[in-house]
């Protein structure tokens, strides 16, 4: 008996076949959350889909899931609404902005991996404690440097527990900012020279100054509206130039912001900013991160 005949004679078989197919088809899903919004992204027939939902107050605070069971139920319900079986999901978790820190470590020839880094425990000038944090290290051998990303173990475990409560297979966890940084590299070749990367997330702005592709300065801004944001950025860049004893440095500008900011930075982006405006809010931070190539290793 052919498959078509089975479907005609037993209509319930058609629904069962759909369920079985869903179970066998592995689907990469990206989960990103903040204190206010939960987002899921996946690819369907070659097209990217993103859904978001507002989070109730006190569900997630400072990047930490406070009510894991409730958050897990929300994730599971969103997948059900999209007809995505949980058993088919291969989940990539993008950790919230407040949950991690990063540093460039110079003279890192002796640091081959995170274990050796934790053993030697160099001074990193960050709030994390070596024995209570998870660290991921990317060696930059051509520059005798390393990129170090750290997260509090309890915060990371809280997210791992949340994913487990949602009955999902966690394949990878990476900091949202690092994933977006990798995407920026992919979209702009080697990121030569200096780049001003301005990031807006939930009305908070962040300045990351990239020098030859590496983050040399990372500051959360006080200002929230134009032109105050621009004024604060120029003040910080001027202070940086004085520290580096340079003047009139030419920089490329990349604005990563929510939809309401698209195209707004161009207003007032004059010659005094010493460089081209490459992107003016065409993508949010999550949209940018989703363009990142696969990570070479899993944190």
C-alpha atoms as an extended CHARMM CRD file, in Angstrom:
* protein
*
       299  EXT
         1         1  UNK       CA              0.0000000000        0.0000000000        0.0000000000  PROA      1               0.0000000000
         2         2  UNK       CA              1.4020000000        3.3920000000       -0.9910000000  PROA      2               0.0000000000
         3         3  UNK       CA              1.7630000000        6.2950000000        1.4240000000  PROA      3               0.0000000000
         4         4  UNK       CA             -0.9290000000        8.2830000000       -0.3920000000  PROA      4               0.0000000000
         5         5  UNK       CA             -3.4040000000        5.4140000000        0.0830000000  PROA      5               0.0000000000
         6         6  UNK       CA             -2.6430000000        5.2360000000        3.7950000000  PROA      6               0.0000000000
         7         7  UNK       CA             -3.2960000000        8.9470000000        4.1670000000  PROA      7               0.0000000000
         8         8  UNK       CA             -6.6330000000        8.6430000000        2.3450000000  PROA      8               0.0000000000
         9         9  UNK       CA             -7.8400000000        5.6280000000        4.3510000000  PROA      9               0.0000000000
        10        10  UNK       CA             -6.5530000000        6.7870000000        7.7230000000  PROA      10              0.0000000000
        11        11  UNK       CA             -6.7370000000       10.6040000000        8.0430000000  PROA      11              0.0000000000
        12        12  UNK       CA             -5.2160000000       10.4870000000       11.5400000000  PROA      12              0.0000000000
        13        13  UNK       CA             -2.1070000000        8.9580000000        9.9800000000  PROA      13              0.0000000000
        14        14  UNK       CA             -1.4240000000       12.2400000000        8.1920000000  PROA      14              0.0000000000
        15        15  UNK       CA             -1.1910000000       14.1300000000       11.4910000000  PROA      15              0.0000000000
        16        16  UNK       CA              0.9800000000       11.3930000000       12.9790000000  PROA      16              0.0000000000
        17        17  UNK       CA              3.2940000000       11.5780000000        9.9730000000  PROA      17              0.0000000000
        18        18  UNK       CA              3.6890000000       15.3120000000       10.4650000000  PROA      18              0.0000000000
        19        19  UNK       CA              4.5900000000       14.7680000000       14.1290000000  PROA      19              0.0000000000
        20        20  UNK       CA              7.1230000000       12.0560000000       13.2900000000  PROA      20              0.0000000000
        21        21  UNK       CA              8.7040000000       14.2320000000       10.6070000000  PROA      21              0.0000000000
        22        22  UNK       CA              8.9920000000       17.0650000000       13.1120000000  PROA      22              0.0000000000
        23        23  UNK       CA             10.7020000000       14.7620000000       15.5880000000  PROA      23              0.0000000000
        24        24  UNK       CA             13.2430000000       13.6000000000       13.0370000000  PROA      24              0.0000000000
        25        25  UNK       CA             14.0450000000       17.0510000000       11.6410000000  PROA      25              0.0000000000
        26        26  UNK       CA             16.5910000000       18.8210000000       13.7850000000  PROA      26              0.0000000000
        27        27  UNK       CA             16.0570000000       22.5570000000       13.9910000000  PROA      27              0.0000000000
        28        28  UNK       CA             18.4920000000       25.1710000000       15.2560000000  PROA      28              0.0000000000
        29        29  UNK       CA             16.7420000000       27.6710000000       17.5020000000  PROA      29              0.0000000000
        30        30  UNK       CA             18.3850000000       30.7080000000       19.0800000000  PROA      30              0.0000000000
        31        31  UNK       CA             17.1550000000       31.9230000000       22.4540000000  PROA      31              0.0000000000
        32        32  UNK       CA             17.9680000000       35.4470000000       23.6230000000  PROA      32              0.0000000000
        33        33  UNK       CA             16.5030000000       37.1670000000       26.6520000000  PROA      33              0.0000000000
        34        34  UNK       CA             16.8180000000       40.4420000000       28.4750000000  PROA      34              0.0000000000
        35        35  UNK       CA             15.0870000000       41.7940000000       31.5630000000  PROA      35              0.0000000000
        36        36  UNK       CA             12.1420000000       42.8700000000       29.4250000000  PROA      36              0.0000000000
        37        37  UNK       CA             11.9810000000       40.7450000000       26.2850000000  PROA      37              0.0000000000
        38        38  UNK       CA             12.3250000000       37.0980000000       25.3320000000  PROA      38              0.0000000000
        39        39  UNK       CA             13.2260000000       36.2980000000       21.7080000000  PROA      39              0.0000000000
        40        40  UNK       CA             13.3710000000       33.0820000000       19.7190000000  PROA      40              0.0000000000
        41        41  UNK       CA             14.8710000000       32.8500000000       16.2460000000  PROA      41              0.0000000000
        42        42  UNK       CA             15.0080000000       29.9850000000       13.7660000000  PROA      42              0.0000000000
        43        43  UNK       CA             15.1960000000       29.2820000000       10.0570000000  PROA      43              0.0000000000
        44        44  UNK       CA             12.2930000000       27.9280000000        8.0590000000  PROA      44              0.0000000000
        45        45  UNK       CA             12.7080000000       27.0250000000        4.3840000000  PROA      45              0.0000000000
        46        46  UNK       CA             15.7870000000       29.1980000000        4.2290000000  PROA      46              0.0000000000
        47        47  UNK       CA             14.0890000000       32.2300000000        5.7920000000  PROA      47              0.0000000000
        48        48  UNK       CA             14.9010000000       33.6440000000        9.1950000000  PROA      48              0.0000000000
        49        49  UNK       CA             12.0600000000       34.0460000000       11.6440000000  PROA      49              0.0000000000
        50        50  UNK       CA             12.1170000000       35.9180000000       14.9470000000  PROA      50              0.0000000000
        51        51  UNK       CA              9.3740000000       36.1250000000       17.5500000000  PROA      51              0.0000000000
        52        52  UNK       CA              9.4860000000       38.2110000000       20.7100000000  PROA      52              0.0000000000
        53        53  UNK       CA              7.3460000000       38.4710000000       23.7930000000  PROA      53              0.0000000000
        54        54  UNK       CA              7.4350000000       40.9050000000       26.6810000000  PROA      54              0.0000000000
        55        55  UNK       CA              8.4920000000       39.4850000000       30.0160000000  PROA      55              0.0000000000
        56        56  UNK       CA              6.5500000000       40.1970000000       33.2110000000  PROA      56              0.0000000000
        57        57  UNK       CA              8.3720000000       42.3110000000       35.8070000000  PROA      57              0.0000000000
        58        58  UNK       CA             10.8280000000       40.5090000000       38.1100000000  PROA      58              0.0000000000
        59        59  UNK       CA             11.0160000000       37.4450000000       35.8840000000  PROA      59              0.0000000000
        60        60  UNK       CA             14.5360000000       38.3070000000       34.7930000000  PROA      60              0.0000000000
        61        61  UNK       CA             16.7140000000       40.9190000000       36.4670000000  PROA      61              0.0000000000
        62        62  UNK       CA             20.2330000000       42.0230000000       35.6230000000  PROA      62              0.0000000000
        63        63  UNK       CA             20.4560000000       39.1900000000       33.1150000000  PROA      63              0.0000000000
        64        64  UNK       CA             19.5650000000       36.5970000000       35.7710000000  PROA      64              0.0000000000
        65        65  UNK       CA             16.4290000000       34.4000000000       35.4170000000  PROA      65              0.0000000000
        66        66  UNK       CA             14.7470000000       34.7600000000       38.8020000000  PROA      66              0.0000000000
        67        67  UNK       CA             11.7440000000       32.5260000000       38.0980000000  PROA      67              0.0000000000
        68        68  UNK       CA             13.1870000000       29.7050000000       36.0480000000  PROA      68              0.0000000000
        69        69  UNK       CA             10.0690000000       27.5440000000       35.8880000000  PROA      69              0.0000000000
        70        70  UNK       CA              7.9160000000       30.4110000000       34.6140000000  PROA      70              0.0000000000
        71        71  UNK       CA             10.5030000000       31.4520000000       32.0550000000  PROA      71              0.0000000000
        72        72  UNK       CA             10.9140000000       27.8480000000       30.9030000000  PROA      72              0.0000000000
        73        73  UNK       CA              7.1420000000       27.5220000000       30.4460000000  PROA      73              0.0000000000
        74        74  UNK       CA              7.0980000000       30.6830000000       28.3300000000  PROA      74              0.0000000000
        75        75  UNK       CA              9.8270000000       29.3040000000       26.0700000000  PROA      75              0.0000000000
        76        76  UNK       CA              8.0490000000       25.9570000000       25.7380000000  PROA      76              0.0000000000
        77        77  UNK       CA              4.7150000000       27.6470000000       24.9780000000  PROA      77              0.0000000000
        78        78  UNK       CA              6.2770000000       29.8410000000       22.2840000000  PROA      78              0.0000000000
        79        79  UNK       CA              7.7080000000       26.7620000000       20.5830000000  PROA      79              0.0000000000
        80        80  UNK       CA              4.3340000000       24.9940000000       20.7400000000  PROA      80              0.0000000000
        81        81  UNK       CA              2.6420000000       28.0360000000       19.1890000000  PROA      81              0.0000000000
        82        82  UNK       CA              5.0840000000       27.8310000000       16.2900000000  PROA      82              0.0000000000
        83        83  UNK       CA              4.5720000000       24.0660000000       15.8720000000  PROA      83              0.0000000000
        84        84  UNK       CA              8.1960000000       23.3630000000       16.7730000000  PROA      84              0.0000000000
        85        85  UNK       CA              8.5250000000       20.0960000000       18.7590000000  PROA      85              0.0000000000
        86        86  UNK       CA             10.8750000000       20.5630000000       21.6890000000  PROA      86              0.0000000000
        87        87  UNK       CA             12.6210000000       17.2540000000       20.9620000000  PROA      87              0.0000000000
        88        88  UNK       CA             13.6580000000       18.5680000000       17.5470000000  PROA      88              0.0000000000
        89        89  UNK       CA             15.2990000000       21.7250000000       18.9160000000  PROA      89              0.0000000000
        90        90  UNK       CA             19.0450000000       22.2250000000       19.0150000000  PROA      90              0.0000000000
        91        91  UNK       CA             19.2620000000       25.3530000000       21.1330000000  PROA      91              0.0000000000
        92        92  UNK       CA             21.8420000000       28.1110000000       20.9680000000  PROA      92              0.0000000000
        93        93  UNK       CA             21.6210000000       30.3270000000       24.0440000000  PROA      93              0.0000000000
        94        94  UNK       CA             22.7160000000       33.9630000000       23.7930000000  PROA      94              0.0000000000
        95        95  UNK       CA             23.4380000000       35.1870000000       27.3060000000  PROA      95              0.0000000000
        96        96  UNK       CA             22.0550000000       38.6520000000       28.1890000000  PROA      96              0.0000000000
        97        97  UNK       CA             24.2680000000       41.7370000000       28.0910000000  PROA      97              0.0000000000
        98        98  UNK       CA             24.5610000000       42.1960000000       31.9010000000  PROA      98              0.0000000000
        99        99  UNK       CA             25.5340000000       38.5720000000       32.4920000000  PROA      99              0.0000000000
       100       100  UNK       CA             29.1150000000       38.6510000000       31.1730000000  PROA      100             0.0000000000
       101       101  UNK       CA             32.2820000000       40.7220000000       30.9970000000  PROA      101             0.0000000000
       102       102  UNK       CA             35.1380000000       40.7110000000       28.5000000000  PROA      102             0.0000000000
       103       103  UNK       CA             38.7390000000       41.8170000000       28.5240000000  PROA      103             0.0000000000
       104       104  UNK       CA             41.7730000000       41.8250000000       26.2630000000  PROA      104             0.0000000000
       105       105  UNK       CA             44.7310000000       40.1790000000       27.9430000000  PROA      105             0.0000000000
       106       106  UNK       CA             48.1650000000       41.2270000000       26.6740000000  PROA      106             0.0000000000
       107       107  UNK       CA             51.2350000000       39.0280000000       26.8970000000  PROA      107             0.0000000000
       108       108  UNK       CA             49.0480000000       35.9300000000       26.8740000000  PROA      108             0.0000000000
       109       109  UNK       CA             51.6120000000       33.4860000000       25.5130000000  PROA      109             0.0000000000
       110       110  UNK       CA             51.3770000000       31.3400000000       28.6710000000  PROA      110             0.0000000000
       111       111  UNK       CA             47.6010000000       31.1000000000       28.6460000000  PROA      111             0.0000000000
       112       112  UNK       CA             46.7450000000       28.1380000000       26.4340000000  PROA      112             0.0000000000
       113       113  UNK       CA             43.2390000000       27.5930000000       27.7440000000  PROA      113             0.0000000000
       114       114  UNK       CA             40.7770000000       28.6910000000       30.3950000000  PROA      114             0.0000000000
       115       115  UNK       CA             42.2210000000       26.2380000000       32.9290000000  PROA      115             0.0000000000
       116       116  UNK       CA             45.7130000000       27.7220000000       32.7740000000  PROA      116             0.0000000000
       117       117  UNK       CA             44.2160000000       31.1940000000       32.8940000000  PROA      117             0.0000000000
       118       118  UNK       CA             42.2950000000       30.3960000000       36.0760000000  PROA      118             0.0000000000
       119       119  UNK       CA             45.3740000000       28.8170000000       37.6330000000  PROA      119             0.0000000000
       120       120  UNK       CA             47.5450000000       31.8810000000       37.0470000000  PROA      120             0.0000000000
       121       121  UNK       CA             44.6360000000       34.2490000000       37.8500000000  PROA      121             0.0000000000
       122       122  UNK       CA             46.0020000000       37.4620000000       36.3040000000  PROA      122             0.0000000000
       123       123  UNK       CA             44.5640000000       40.8120000000       37.3870000000  PROA      123             0.0000000000
       124       124  UNK       CA             41.6280000000       41.5110000000       35.0480000000  PROA      124             0.0000000000
       125       125  UNK       CA             40.0440000000       44.5630000000       36.7170000000  PROA      125             0.0000000000
       126       126  UNK       CA             36.5740000000       43.0810000000       36.4820000000  PROA      126             0.0000000000
       127       127  UNK       CA             33.9320000000       42.1950000000       39.0910000000  PROA      127             0.0000000000
       128       128  UNK       CA             34.2040000000       38.4340000000       38.6000000000  PROA      128             0.0000000000
       129       129  UNK       CA             36.0040000000       36.0760000000       40.9760000000  PROA      129             0.0000000000
       130       130  UNK       CA             38.1310000000       33.4250000000       39.3040000000  PROA      130             0.0000000000
       131       131  UNK       CA             36.8980000000       30.4900000000       41.3740000000  PROA      131             0.0000000000
       132       132  UNK       CA             33.2590000000       31.5220000000       41.0900000000  PROA      132             0.0000000000
       133       133  UNK       CA             33.1370000000       32.2810000000       37.3940000000  PROA      133             0.0000000000
       134       134  UNK       CA             33.1770000000       30.5310000000       34.0550000000  PROA      134             0.0000000000
       135       135  UNK       CA             35.7120000000       31.8570000000       31.5580000000  PROA      135             0.0000000000
       136       136  UNK       CA             36.2040000000       31.2930000000       27.8480000000  PROA      136             0.0000000000
       137       137  UNK       CA             39.5050000000       32.2030000000       26.2070000000  PROA      137             0.0000000000
       138       138  UNK       CA             40.2890000000       32.8730000000       22.5620000000  PROA      138             0.0000000000
       139       139  UNK       CA             44.0060000000       33.1300000000       21.8620000000  PROA      139             0.0000000000
       140       140  UNK       CA             45.1470000000       35.7880000000       19.3990000000  PROA      140             0.0000000000
       141       141  UNK       CA             48.5440000000       34.2770000000       18.7330000000  PROA      141             0.0000000000
       142       142  UNK       CA             49.5680000000       36.7340000000       16.0350000000  PROA      142             0.0000000000
       143       143  UNK       CA             49.2550000000       39.5600000000       18.5800000000  PROA      143             0.0000000000
       144       144  UNK       CA             50.3840000000       37.8000000000       21.7900000000  PROA      144             0.0000000000
       145       145  UNK       CA             46.9600000000       38.5740000000       23.2210000000  PROA      145             0.0000000000
       146       146  UNK       CA             43.8060000000       36.7370000000       24.2300000000  PROA      146             0.0000000000
       147       147  UNK       CA             40.1290000000       37.5900000000       24.3770000000  PROA      147             0.0000000000
       148       148  UNK       CA             38.6960000000       36.5450000000       27.7190000000  PROA      148             0.0000000000
       149       149  UNK       CA             34.9550000000       36.3610000000       28.3750000000  PROA      149             0.0000000000
       150       150  UNK       CA             33.7100000000       35.6340000000       31.8690000000  PROA      150             0.0000000000
       151       151  UNK       CA             30.3470000000       34.8770000000       33.4630000000  PROA      151             0.0000000000
       152       152  UNK       CA             29.3650000000       34.2120000000       37.0460000000  PROA      152             0.0000000000
       153       153  UNK       CA             28.8900000000       30.4520000000       37.4500000000  PROA      153             0.0000000000
       154       154  UNK       CA             25.5720000000       30.8610000000       39.2600000000  PROA      154             0.0000000000
       155       155  UNK       CA             24.1680000000       33.0190000000       36.4620000000  PROA      155             0.0000000000
       156       156  UNK       CA             25.2540000000       30.5880000000       33.7760000000  PROA      156             0.0000000000
       157       157  UNK       CA             23.8680000000       27.6530000000       35.7660000000  PROA      157             0.0000000000
       158       158  UNK       CA             20.5600000000       29.4720000000       36.2000000000  PROA      158             0.0000000000
       159       159  UNK       CA             20.2060000000       29.7140000000       32.3980000000  PROA      159             0.0000000000
       160       160  UNK       CA             21.2490000000       26.0940000000       31.9260000000  PROA      160             0.0000000000
       161       161  UNK       CA             18.6030000000       25.0540000000       34.4680000000  PROA      161             0.0000000000
       162       162  UNK       CA             15.9790000000       27.1760000000       32.6960000000  PROA      162             0.0000000000
       163       163  UNK       CA             16.7090000000       25.4980000000       29.3720000000  PROA      163             0.0000000000
       164       164  UNK       CA             16.5580000000       22.0720000000       31.0250000000  PROA      164             0.0000000000
       165       165  UNK       CA             13.1880000000       22.8920000000       32.5940000000  PROA      165             0.0000000000
       166       166  UNK       CA             11.9210000000       23.7380000000       29.1090000000  PROA      166             0.0000000000
       167       167  UNK       CA             13.0270000000       20.2220000000       28.0710000000  PROA      167             0.0000000000
       168       168  UNK       CA             15.3650000000       21.5440000000       25.3980000000  PROA      168             0.0000000000
       169       169  UNK       CA             18.7310000000       20.3060000000       24.1830000000  PROA      169             0.0000000000
       170       170  UNK       CA             21.3040000000       23.0450000000       24.8550000000  PROA      170             0.0000000000
       171       171  UNK       CA             24.0390000000       22.8660000000       22.2270000000  PROA      171             0.0000000000
       172       172  UNK       CA             25.8790000000       26.1050000000       22.8060000000  PROA      172             0.0000000000
       173       173  UNK       CA             25.9400000000       29.1490000000       25.0690000000  PROA      173             0.0000000000
       174       174  UNK       CA             27.6590000000       32.3680000000       24.0890000000  PROA      174             0.0000000000
       175       175  UNK       CA             27.4480000000       35.9800000000       25.1750000000  PROA      175             0.0000000000
       176       176  UNK       CA             25.1680000000       38.0220000000       22.9350000000  PROA      176             0.0000000000
       177       177  UNK       CA             27.7630000000       40.7930000000       22.5870000000  PROA      177             0.0000000000
       178       178  UNK       CA             30.5320000000       38.4100000000       21.5250000000  PROA      178             0.0000000000
       179       179  UNK       CA             28.2750000000       36.7540000000       18.9470000000  PROA      179             0.0000000000
       180       180  UNK       CA             27.3880000000       40.1650000000       17.5090000000  PROA      180             0.0000000000
       181       181  UNK       CA             31.0830000000       41.1090000000       17.5230000000  PROA      181             0.0000000000
       182       182  UNK       CA             31.8740000000       38.0090000000       15.4610000000  PROA      182             0.0000000000
       183       183  UNK       CA             29.1080000000       38.9750000000       13.0420000000  PROA      183             0.0000000000
       184       184  UNK       CA             30.5660000000       42.4560000000       12.7250000000  PROA      184             0.0000000000
       185       185  UNK       CA             33.8580000000       40.8640000000       11.6870000000  PROA      185             0.0000000000
       186       186  UNK       CA             32.0970000000       38.6540000000        9.1530000000  PROA      186             0.0000000000
       187       187  UNK       CA             30.2890000000       41.6180000000        7.5860000000  PROA      187             0.0000000000
       188       188  UNK       CA             33.3060000000       43.9240000000        7.4700000000  PROA      188             0.0000000000
       189       189  UNK       CA             36.2860000000       41.7310000000        6.6240000000  PROA      189             0.0000000000
       190       190  UNK       CA             39.1460000000       42.5390000000        8.9980000000  PROA      190             0.0000000000
       191       191  UNK       CA             37.6890000000       45.6930000000       10.5960000000  PROA      191             0.0000000000
       192       192  UNK       CA             40.8990000000       47.5750000000        9.8570000000  PROA      192             0.0000000000
       193       193  UNK       CA             41.6370000000       50.7620000000       11.7420000000  PROA      193             0.0000000000
       194       194  UNK       CA             39.3310000000       52.1060000000       14.4280000000  PROA      194             0.0000000000
       195       195  UNK       CA             35.5860000000       51.4960000000       14.5180000000  PROA      195             0.0000000000
       196       196  UNK       CA             33.0420000000       53.1800000000       16.7470000000  PROA      196             0.0000000000
       197       197  UNK       CA             30.4140000000       50.5580000000       17.4960000000  PROA      197             0.0000000000
       198       198  UNK       CA             27.3760000000       52.0630000000       19.1870000000  PROA      198             0.0000000000
       199       199  UNK       CA             24.8840000000       49.5980000000       20.6190000000  PROA      199             0.0000000000
       200       200  UNK       CA             21.3770000000       50.3650000000       21.8370000000  PROA      200             0.0000000000
       201       201  UNK       CA             19.4490000000       47.7970000000       23.8480000000  PROA      201             0.0000000000
       202       202  UNK       CA             16.2320000000       48.6390000000       25.6720000000  PROA      202             0.0000000000
       203       203  UNK       CA             16.9860000000       52.3880000000       25.5480000000  PROA      203             0.0000000000
       204       204  UNK       CA             20.4790000000       51.9840000000       27.0180000000  PROA      204             0.0000000000
       205       205  UNK       CA             23.4490000000       52.8670000000       24.8180000000  PROA      205             0.0000000000
       206       206  UNK       CA             26.8810000000       51.3020000000       24.8930000000  PROA      206             0.0000000000
       207       207  UNK       CA             30.0940000000       52.4850000000       23.2010000000  PROA      207             0.0000000000
       208       208  UNK       CA             32.6020000000       49.8730000000       22.0500000000  PROA      208             0.0000000000
       209       209  UNK       CA             35.7300000000       51.2030000000       20.3660000000  PROA      209             0.0000000000
       210       210  UNK       CA             37.3560000000       48.5920000000       18.1580000000  PROA      210             0.0000000000
       211       211  UNK       CA             41.0120000000       48.9390000000       17.1870000000  PROA      211             0.0000000000
       212       212  UNK       CA             42.0260000000       46.5650000000       14.3980000000  PROA      212             0.0000000000
       213       213  UNK       CA             38.9240000000       44.5680000000       15.2270000000  PROA      213             0.0000000000
       214       214  UNK       CA             39.5440000000       44.2070000000       18.9750000000  PROA      214             0.0000000000
       215       215  UNK       CA             37.5690000000       45.9700000000       21.7250000000  PROA      215             0.0000000000
       216       216  UNK       CA             39.8270000000       48.5500000000       23.3640000000  PROA      216             0.0000000000
       217       217  UNK       CA             37.0970000000       50.5540000000       25.0910000000  PROA      217             0.0000000000
       218       218  UNK       CA             33.6740000000       49.4780000000       26.3390000000  PROA      218             0.0000000000
       219       219  UNK       CA             31.5100000000       52.0200000000       28.1600000000  PROA      219             0.0000000000
       220       220  UNK       CA             27.8040000000       52.1120000000       29.0550000000  PROA      220             0.0000000000
       221       221  UNK       CA             26.5700000000       55.6250000000       28.2830000000  PROA      221             0.0000000000
       222       222  UNK       CA             24.5540000000       57.8450000000       30.5860000000  PROA      222             0.0000000000
       223       223  UNK       CA             22.7060000000       59.6320000000       27.7800000000  PROA      223             0.0000000000
       224       224  UNK       CA             19.6850000000       58.0040000000       26.1710000000  PROA      224             0.0000000000
       225       225  UNK       CA             18.5770000000       60.5040000000       23.5070000000  PROA      225             0.0000000000
       226       226  UNK       CA             20.1200000000       62.2770000000       20.5580000000  PROA      226             0.0000000000
       227       227  UNK       CA             22.0130000000       64.5950000000       20.4660000000  PROA      227             0.0000000000
       228       228  UNK       CA             23.1240000000       63.8870000000       24.0380000000  PROA      228             0.0000000000
       229       229  UNK       CA             24.3060000000       60.4100000000       23.0680000000  PROA      229             0.0000000000
       230       230  UNK       CA             26.4940000000       61.8690000000       20.3200000000  PROA      230             0.0000000000
       231       231  UNK       CA             27.9080000000       64.5120000000       22.6570000000  PROA      231             0.0000000000
       232       232  UNK       CA             28.8330000000       61.9000000000       25.2650000000  PROA      232             0.0000000000
       233       233  UNK       CA             30.4250000000       59.6540000000       22.6480000000  PROA      233             0.0000000000
       234       234  UNK       CA             32.5230000000       62.5220000000       21.2850000000  PROA      234             0.0000000000
       235       235  UNK       CA             33.6120000000       63.4400000000       24.8160000000  PROA      235             0.0000000000
       236       236  UNK       CA             34.7500000000       59.8670000000       25.4870000000  PROA      236             0.0000000000
       237       237  UNK       CA             36.5270000000       59.5950000000       22.1410000000  PROA      237             0.0000000000
       238       238  UNK       CA             38.3240000000       62.8750000000       22.7690000000  PROA      238             0.0000000000
       239       239  UNK       CA             39.4810000000       61.5830000000       26.1590000000  PROA      239             0.0000000000
       240       240  UNK       CA             40.6430000000       58.3810000000       24.4720000000  PROA      240             0.0000000000
       241       241  UNK       CA             42.6000000000       60.3290000000       21.8510000000  PROA      241             0.0000000000
       242       242  UNK       CA             44.3000000000       62.3580000000       24.5360000000  PROA      242             0.0000000000
       243       243  UNK       CA             45.2550000000       59.1980000000       26.3820000000  PROA      243             0.0000000000
       244       244  UNK       CA             46.6380000000       57.6900000000       23.1800000000  PROA      244             0.0000000000
       245       245  UNK       CA             48.2820000000       61.0050000000       22.2350000000  PROA      245             0.0000000000
       246       246  UNK       CA             46.5980000000       61.1050000000       18.8680000000  PROA      246             0.0000000000
       247       247  UNK       CA             44.4640000000       63.7050000000       17.1480000000  PROA      247             0.0000000000
       248       248  UNK       CA             41.8720000000       63.5600000000       14.3760000000  PROA      248             0.0000000000
       249       249  UNK       CA             41.8080000000       59.7600000000       14.2290000000  PROA      249             0.0000000000
       250       250  UNK       CA             39.7440000000       58.4900000000       11.3040000000  PROA      250             0.0000000000
       251       251  UNK       CA             37.0780000000       56.0410000000       12.4150000000  PROA      251             0.0000000000
       252       252  UNK       CA             34.2880000000       54.0420000000       10.8000000000  PROA      252             0.0000000000
       253       253  UNK       CA             30.9270000000       54.1300000000       12.5770000000  PROA      253             0.0000000000
       254       254  UNK       CA             28.5040000000       51.2450000000       12.9880000000  PROA      254             0.0000000000
       255       255  UNK       CA             25.2090000000       51.8200000000       14.7980000000  PROA      255             0.0000000000
       256       256  UNK       CA             23.3930000000       48.7670000000       16.1720000000  PROA      256             0.0000000000
       257       257  UNK       CA             19.9690000000       49.7110000000       17.5050000000  PROA      257             0.0000000000
       258       258  UNK       CA             16.2780000000       48.9100000000       17.6150000000  PROA      258             0.0000000000
       259       259  UNK       CA             13.8890000000       49.7690000000       14.7560000000  PROA      259             0.0000000000
       260       260  UNK       CA             12.9640000000       53.1990000000       16.1600000000  PROA      260             0.0000000000
       261       261  UNK       CA             16.5760000000       54.3500000000       15.7220000000  PROA      261             0.0000000000
       262       262  UNK       CA             17.0110000000       53.2740000000       12.1120000000  PROA      262             0.0000000000
       263       263  UNK       CA             18.4740000000       56.0890000000       10.0100000000  PROA      263             0.0000000000
       264       264  UNK       CA             18.5540000000       58.6350000000       12.8240000000  PROA      264             0.0000000000
       265       265  UNK       CA             22.2930000000       58.7800000000       13.4550000000  PROA      265             0.0000000000
       266       266  UNK       CA             22.9260000000       60.2040000000        9.9790000000  PROA      266             0.0000000000
       267       267  UNK       CA             21.3380000000       63.4410000000       11.1430000000  PROA      267             0.0000000000
       268       268  UNK       CA             24.3250000000       65.3980000000       12.3520000000  PROA      268             0.0000000000
       269       269  UNK       CA             26.9700000000       62.8940000000       11.3140000000  PROA      269             0.0000000000
       270       270  UNK       CA             29.2860000000       65.5360000000        9.9060000000  PROA      270             0.0000000000
       271       271  UNK       CA             32.9430000000       65.8580000000        9.0950000000  PROA      271             0.0000000000
       272       272  UNK       CA             33.7660000000       66.4300000000       12.7720000000  PROA      272             0.0000000000
       273       273  UNK       CA             33.1940000000       62.7260000000       13.4220000000  PROA      273             0.0000000000
       274       274  UNK       CA             36.1980000000       61.8770000000       11.2410000000  PROA      274             0.0000000000
       275       275  UNK       CA             34.8830000000       58.8690000000        9.4190000000  PROA      275             0.0000000000
       276       276  UNK       CA             32.1000000000       57.2260000000        7.3930000000  PROA      276             0.0000000000
       277       277  UNK       CA             28.7960000000       56.0090000000        8.7900000000  PROA      277             0.0000000000
       278       278  UNK       CA             28.7720000000       52.3860000000        7.5940000000  PROA      278             0.0000000000
       279       279  UNK       CA             25.5450000000       51.2760000000        9.2660000000  PROA      279             0.0000000000
       280       280  UNK       CA             22.8100000000       53.4880000000       10.6950000000  PROA      280             0.0000000000
       281       281  UNK       CA             20.7540000000       51.1440000000       12.8160000000  PROA      281             0.0000000000
       282       282  UNK       CA             19.7680000000       48.6960000000       10.0830000000  PROA      282             0.0000000000
       283       283  UNK       CA             19.8910000000       45.8160000000       12.5640000000  PROA      283             0.0000000000
       284       284  UNK       CA             19.1770000000       45.2750000000       16.2410000000  PROA      284             0.0000000000
       285       285  UNK       CA             21.8020000000       43.5450000000       18.3610000000  PROA      285             0.0000000000
       286       286  UNK       CA             20.0110000000       40.2090000000       18.0280000000  PROA      286             0.0000000000
       287       287  UNK       CA             19.6130000000       40.5820000000       14.2660000000  PROA      287             0.0000000000
       288       288  UNK       CA             23.3210000000       41.3200000000       13.9800000000  PROA      288             0.0000000000
       289       289  UNK       CA             24.2310000000       38.3640000000       16.1990000000  PROA      289             0.0000000000
       290       290  UNK       CA             22.1850000000       36.0180000000       14.0070000000  PROA      290             0.0000000000
       291       291  UNK       CA             24.5290000000       36.8180000000       11.1100000000  PROA      291             0.0000000000
       292       292  UNK       CA             27.5480000000       35.4500000000       12.9730000000  PROA      292             0.0000000000
       293       293  UNK       CA             29.2860000000       32.3930000000       11.5460000000  PROA      293             0.0000000000
       294       294  UNK       CA             29.3250000000       29.2630000000       13.7130000000  PROA      294             0.0000000000
       295       295  UNK       CA             31.6200000000       29.5880000000       16.7220000000  PROA      295             0.0000000000
       296       296  UNK       CA             34.8530000000       27.6030000000       16.4330000000  PROA      296             0.0000000000
       297       297  UNK       CA             34.4050000000       26.1560000000       19.8980000000  PROA      297             0.0000000000
       298       298  UNK       CA             31.6120000000       25.9420000000       22.4150000000  PROA      298             0.0000000000
       299       299  UNK       CA             32.0530000000       27.8780000000       25.6530000000  PROA      299             0.0000000000
